[in-house]
mmCIF file of N, CA and C and ligand atoms in Angstrom:
data_model
loop_
_atom_site.group_PDB
_atom_site.id
_atom_site.type_symbol
_atom_site.label_atom_id
_atom_site.label_comp_id
_atom_site.label_asym_id
_atom_site.label_seq_id
_atom_site.Cartn_x
_atom_site.Cartn_y
_atom_site.Cartn_z
ATOM 1 N N MET A 1 115.017 -9.867 153.664
ATOM 2 C CA MET A 1 115.424 -8.996 153.049
ATOM 3 C C MET A 1 114.907 -8.020 154.492
ATOM 4 N N THR A 2 115.555 -7.315 155.139
ATOM 5 C CA THR A 2 115.116 -5.397 155.559
ATOM 6 C C THR A 2 114.979 -4.389 155.065
ATOM 7 N N ARG A 3 114.208 -3.543 154.370
ATOM 8 C CA ARG A 3 114.297 -2.598 153.827
ATOM 9 C C ARG A 3 114.664 -1.629 154.472
ATOM 10 N N PRO A 4 116.035 -1.110 154.637
ATOM 11 C CA PRO A 4 116.217 0.386 155.322
ATOM 12 C C PRO A 4 115.318 0.760 155.218
ATOM 13 N N MET A 5 115.272 2.537 156.178
ATOM 14 C CA MET A 5 113.936 3.731 156.128
ATOM 15 C C MET A 5 114.814 4.845 155.666
ATOM 16 N N SER A 6 116.603 4.186 155.028
ATOM 17 C CA SER A 6 117.125 6.371 154.709
ATOM 18 C C SER A 6 118.091 4.947 154.193
ATOM 19 N N GLY A 7 119.020 5.772 153.559
ATOM 20 C CA GLY A 7 119.973 5.478 152.526
ATOM 21 C C GLY A 7 119.809 5.630 151.348
ATOM 22 N N PRO A 8 120.630 5.276 150.410
ATOM 23 C CA PRO A 8 120.950 5.800 149.060
ATOM 24 C C PRO A 8 119.255 5.246 148.108
ATOM 25 N N THR A 9 119.740 6.272 146.971
ATOM 26 C CA THR A 9 117.343 5.963 146.403
ATOM 27 C C THR A 9 118.327 5.788 145.244
ATOM 28 N N VAL A 10 117.505 4.522 144.299
ATOM 29 C CA VAL A 10 117.857 4.250 143.246
ATOM 30 C C VAL A 10 116.850 5.092 142.495
ATOM 31 N N GLU A 11 117.453 5.366 141.216
ATOM 32 C CA GLU A 11 116.404 6.357 140.178
ATOM 33 C C GLU A 11 116.339 6.159 138.664
ATOM 34 N N LEU A 12 115.364 5.952 138.197
ATOM 35 C CA LEU A 12 115.194 4.511 137.148
ATOM 36 C C LEU A 12 114.110 5.729 135.958
ATOM 37 N N GLU A 13 115.741 5.991 135.035
ATOM 38 C CA GLU A 13 114.637 6.964 133.720
ATOM 39 C C GLU A 13 114.619 6.099 132.572
ATOM 40 N N SER A 14 112.617 5.850 132.586
ATOM 41 C CA SER A 14 112.262 4.473 131.747
ATOM 42 C C SER A 14 112.457 4.390 130.420
ATOM 43 N N ASP A 15 112.483 6.375 130.430
ATOM 44 C CA ASP A 15 112.140 6.716 129.362
ATOM 45 C C ASP A 15 113.566 6.602 128.485
ATOM 46 N N LYS A 16 114.936 7.094 129.054
ATOM 47 C CA LYS A 16 116.078 7.033 128.038
ATOM 48 C C LYS A 16 116.114 5.172 128.143
ATOM 49 N N CYS A 17 115.677 4.375 128.579
ATOM 50 C CA CYS A 17 115.972 3.295 128.780
ATOM 51 C C CYS A 17 115.678 2.079 127.261
ATOM 52 N N VAL A 18 117.096 1.031 126.702
ATOM 53 C CA VAL A 18 117.124 1.175 125.228
ATOM 54 C C VAL A 18 116.948 -0.061 125.383
ATOM 55 N N ALA A 19 116.763 -1.008 126.762
ATOM 56 C CA ALA A 19 116.487 -2.143 126.464
ATOM 57 C C ALA A 19 116.805 -3.465 126.848
ATOM 58 N N SER A 20 117.888 -2.992 127.267
ATOM 59 C CA SER A 20 119.492 -4.036 127.514
ATOM 60 C C SER A 20 119.854 -4.898 127.963
ATOM 61 N N GLY A 21 118.975 -4.621 129.068
ATOM 62 C CA GLY A 21 119.143 -5.935 129.950
ATOM 63 C C GLY A 21 120.037 -6.109 131.001
ATOM 64 N N GLN A 22 121.478 -4.615 131.274
ATOM 65 C CA GLN A 22 122.322 -5.104 131.595
ATOM 66 C C GLN A 22 121.861 -4.872 133.645
ATOM 67 N N CYS A 23 121.064 -4.284 133.612
ATOM 68 C CA CYS A 23 121.022 -3.734 135.072
ATOM 69 C C CYS A 23 120.168 -4.959 135.303
ATOM 70 N N VAL A 24 119.381 -6.163 134.686
ATOM 71 C CA VAL A 24 118.797 -6.965 135.873
ATOM 72 C C VAL A 24 120.453 -8.060 135.711
ATOM 73 N N VAL A 25 121.119 -7.919 134.958
ATOM 74 C CA VAL A 25 122.335 -8.980 134.667
ATOM 75 C C VAL A 25 123.104 -8.537 135.801
ATOM 76 N N ALA A 26 122.872 -7.006 136.403
ATOM 77 C CA ALA A 26 123.827 -6.604 138.099
ATOM 78 C C ALA A 26 123.641 -7.179 138.842
ATOM 79 N N ALA A 27 122.162 -6.367 139.059
ATOM 80 C CA ALA A 27 121.319 -6.317 139.551
ATOM 81 C C ALA A 27 120.111 -7.078 139.583
ATOM 82 N N MET A 28 119.955 -8.545 139.946
ATOM 83 C CA MET A 28 118.445 -9.261 139.959
ATOM 84 C C MET A 28 117.485 -8.475 140.977
ATOM 85 N N GLN A 29 117.754 -8.299 142.099
ATOM 86 C CA GLN A 29 116.536 -8.147 142.856
ATOM 87 C C GLN A 29 115.924 -7.229 143.269
ATOM 88 N N VAL A 30 116.642 -5.795 142.290
ATOM 89 C CA VAL A 30 116.378 -4.922 141.953
ATOM 90 C C VAL A 30 115.607 -4.085 140.592
ATOM 91 N N PHE A 31 116.443 -4.735 139.798
ATOM 92 C CA PHE A 31 115.467 -5.017 138.225
ATOM 93 C C PHE A 31 115.362 -6.068 137.823
ATOM 94 N N ASP A 32 114.370 -5.163 136.763
ATOM 95 C CA ASP A 32 112.838 -6.627 135.650
ATOM 96 C C ASP A 32 113.024 -4.935 134.739
ATOM 97 N N GLN A 33 112.357 -6.278 134.059
ATOM 98 C CA GLN A 33 111.778 -5.944 132.389
ATOM 99 C C GLN A 33 111.360 -6.413 132.139
ATOM 100 N N ASP A 34 110.117 -5.271 131.538
ATOM 101 C CA ASP A 34 108.569 -5.769 131.014
ATOM 102 C C ASP A 34 109.083 -5.908 129.812
ATOM 103 N N ASP A 35 107.494 -6.734 129.428
ATOM 104 C CA ASP A 35 107.344 -7.634 127.854
ATOM 105 C C ASP A 35 108.231 -6.787 127.156
ATOM 106 N N ASP A 36 108.799 -5.348 126.993
ATOM 107 C CA ASP A 36 109.627 -4.974 126.051
ATOM 108 C C ASP A 36 110.567 -4.826 126.047
ATOM 109 N N GLY A 37 110.815 -5.246 127.479
ATOM 110 C CA GLY A 37 112.378 -4.957 127.623
ATOM 111 C C GLY A 37 113.205 -3.617 128.513
ATOM 112 N N ILE A 38 112.211 -2.710 128.492
ATOM 113 C CA ILE A 38 112.400 -1.678 129.276
ATOM 114 C C ILE A 38 112.166 -2.080 130.571
ATOM 115 N N ALA A 39 113.371 -1.285 131.076
ATOM 116 C CA ALA A 39 113.911 -2.206 132.566
ATOM 117 C C ALA A 39 112.556 -1.338 134.255
ATOM 118 N N ILE A 40 111.977 -2.403 135.070
ATOM 119 C CA ILE A 40 111.122 -1.628 135.346
ATOM 120 C C ILE A 40 112.199 -1.873 136.902
ATOM 121 N N LEU A 41 112.108 -1.255 138.207
ATOM 122 C CA LEU A 41 112.707 -0.329 139.788
ATOM 123 C C LEU A 41 111.551 -1.742 140.386
ATOM 124 N N LEU A 42 112.451 -2.630 141.027
ATOM 125 C CA LEU A 42 111.854 -2.880 141.702
ATOM 126 C C LEU A 42 112.021 -2.870 143.200
ATOM 127 N N ASP A 43 113.107 -2.449 143.746
ATOM 128 C CA ASP A 43 113.180 -2.035 145.677
ATOM 129 C C ASP A 43 113.937 -0.105 144.558
ATOM 130 N N GLU A 44 112.939 0.702 145.087
ATOM 131 C CA GLU A 44 114.411 1.843 145.298
ATOM 132 C C GLU A 44 115.046 2.391 145.450
ATOM 133 N N ARG A 45 114.824 1.249 146.829
ATOM 134 C CA ARG A 45 115.972 2.125 148.183
ATOM 135 C C ARG A 45 116.101 0.507 148.895
ATOM 136 N N PRO A 46 117.784 -0.033 148.336
ATOM 137 C CA PRO A 46 117.931 -1.540 148.396
ATOM 138 C C PRO A 46 118.164 -1.216 149.326
ATOM 139 N N ALA A 47 118.652 -2.809 150.283
ATOM 140 C CA ALA A 47 119.603 -2.541 151.262
ATOM 141 C C ALA A 47 121.008 -3.156 151.223
ATOM 142 N N PRO A 48 121.857 -2.666 151.733
ATOM 143 C CA PRO A 48 123.028 -2.392 151.685
ATOM 144 C C PRO A 48 123.756 -3.172 151.589
ATOM 145 N N ALA A 49 123.247 -4.489 151.779
ATOM 146 C CA ALA A 49 123.864 -5.044 150.459
ATOM 147 C C ALA A 49 123.712 -5.407 149.286
ATOM 148 N N LEU A 50 123.201 -4.764 149.053
ATOM 149 C CA LEU A 50 122.984 -5.043 147.238
ATOM 150 C C LEU A 50 123.159 -3.587 146.802
ATOM 151 N N LEU A 51 123.825 -2.738 147.354
ATOM 152 C CA LEU A 51 124.125 -1.470 146.739
ATOM 153 C C LEU A 51 125.174 -2.033 145.651
ATOM 154 N N ASP A 52 126.514 -2.704 146.008
ATOM 155 C CA ASP A 52 127.561 -2.434 144.779
ATOM 156 C C ASP A 52 126.805 -3.430 143.564
ATOM 157 N N ASP A 53 125.575 -4.523 143.801
ATOM 158 C CA ASP A 53 125.535 -4.503 142.653
ATOM 159 C C ASP A 53 124.718 -3.578 141.265
ATOM 160 N N VAL A 54 123.441 -2.595 142.237
ATOM 161 C CA VAL A 54 122.779 -0.927 141.678
ATOM 162 C C VAL A 54 124.193 -0.902 141.034
ATOM 163 N N ARG A 55 125.487 -0.026 142.089
ATOM 164 C CA ARG A 55 126.317 0.187 141.999
ATOM 165 C C ARG A 55 126.770 0.104 139.928
ATOM 166 N N GLU A 56 127.113 -1.440 140.217
ATOM 167 C CA GLU A 56 127.489 -2.017 139.052
ATOM 168 C C GLU A 56 126.459 -1.802 138.228
ATOM 169 N N ALA A 57 125.317 -1.480 137.960
ATOM 170 C CA ALA A 57 123.792 -1.389 136.753
ATOM 171 C C ALA A 57 124.974 -0.144 136.695
ATOM 172 N N VAL A 58 124.419 0.952 137.592
ATOM 173 C CA VAL A 58 124.960 1.565 137.058
ATOM 174 C C VAL A 58 126.128 1.816 135.888
ATOM 175 N N ALA A 59 126.733 1.382 136.561
ATOM 176 C CA ALA A 59 128.114 1.697 135.848
ATOM 177 C C ALA A 59 127.794 0.949 134.131
ATOM 178 N N VAL A 60 127.741 -0.153 133.830
ATOM 179 C CA VAL A 60 127.249 -0.761 132.856
ATOM 180 C C VAL A 60 125.776 -0.502 131.601
ATOM 181 N N CYS A 61 124.578 0.678 132.414
ATOM 182 C CA CYS A 61 123.629 0.765 132.030
ATOM 183 C C CYS A 61 124.232 1.227 130.554
ATOM 184 N N PRO A 62 123.842 1.371 129.158
ATOM 185 C CA PRO A 62 124.308 1.974 127.996
ATOM 186 C C PRO A 62 123.609 3.217 127.532
ATOM 187 N N ALA A 63 122.483 3.574 128.367
ATOM 188 C CA ALA A 63 121.946 4.547 128.562
ATOM 189 C C ALA A 63 121.930 5.363 129.323
ATOM 190 N N ALA A 64 122.693 4.879 130.454
ATOM 191 C CA ALA A 64 122.679 5.962 131.675
ATOM 192 C C ALA A 64 121.733 6.545 131.782
ATOM 193 N N ALA A 65 121.010 5.300 132.394
ATOM 194 C CA ALA A 65 119.295 5.395 133.148
ATOM 195 C C ALA A 65 119.595 5.539 134.132
ATOM 196 N N ILE A 66 120.218 5.135 134.457
ATOM 197 C CA ILE A 66 120.359 4.449 136.145
ATOM 198 C C ILE A 66 120.844 5.511 137.168
ATOM 199 N N ARG A 67 120.452 6.237 138.269
ATOM 200 C CA ARG A 67 121.316 7.037 139.518
ATOM 201 C C ARG A 67 120.669 6.175 140.753
ATOM 202 N N LEU A 68 122.365 6.422 141.788
ATOM 203 C CA LEU A 68 122.232 5.700 142.880
ATOM 204 C C LEU A 68 122.722 7.203 143.309
ATOM 205 N N VAL A 69 121.798 7.912 144.314
ATOM 206 C CA VAL A 69 121.436 9.186 144.650
ATOM 207 C C VAL A 69 122.057 8.209 146.274
ATOM 208 N N GLU A 70 122.939 8.528 146.203
ATOM 209 C CA GLU A 70 123.722 8.621 148.084
ATOM 210 C C GLU A 70 123.083 10.161 148.964
ATOM 211 N N ARG A 71 122.709 9.683 149.870
ATOM 212 C CA ARG A 71 121.701 10.838 150.738
ATOM 213 C C ARG A 71 122.855 11.091 152.101
HETATM 214 S S1 SF4 B 1 121.143 -1.139 131.858
HETATM 215 FE FE1 SF4 B 1 120.073 0.373 131.504
HETATM 216 S S2 SF4 B 1 118.961 0.346 129.128
HETATM 217 FE FE2 SF4 B 1 119.908 -1.785 129.738
HETATM 218 S S3 SF4 B 1 117.788 -1.992 130.051
HETATM 219 FE FE3 SF4 B 1 118.829 -1.273 132.784
HETATM 220 S S4 SF4 B 1 117.564 0.510 131.998
HETATM 221 FE FE4 SF4 B 1 117.477 -0.111 130.704
#
């Protein structure tokens, strides 16, 4: 998948993460979890086709740890 040169950027505040895993369910190409369940950002500038999944992750994260910064 081609990585866009510009576009919305995903921000993850891992210190807020409560390891619920919903972001991985919503957008597994963008988020993973470490051995403690804390979210890992795999792709801070996802392809346009993935942005709806990221918006879903933002919506379901119980810790409000994810932001999609639209530029
Ligand atoms: S949905 Fe939020 S709290 Fe849950 S693992 Fe992802 S970033 Fe962490």
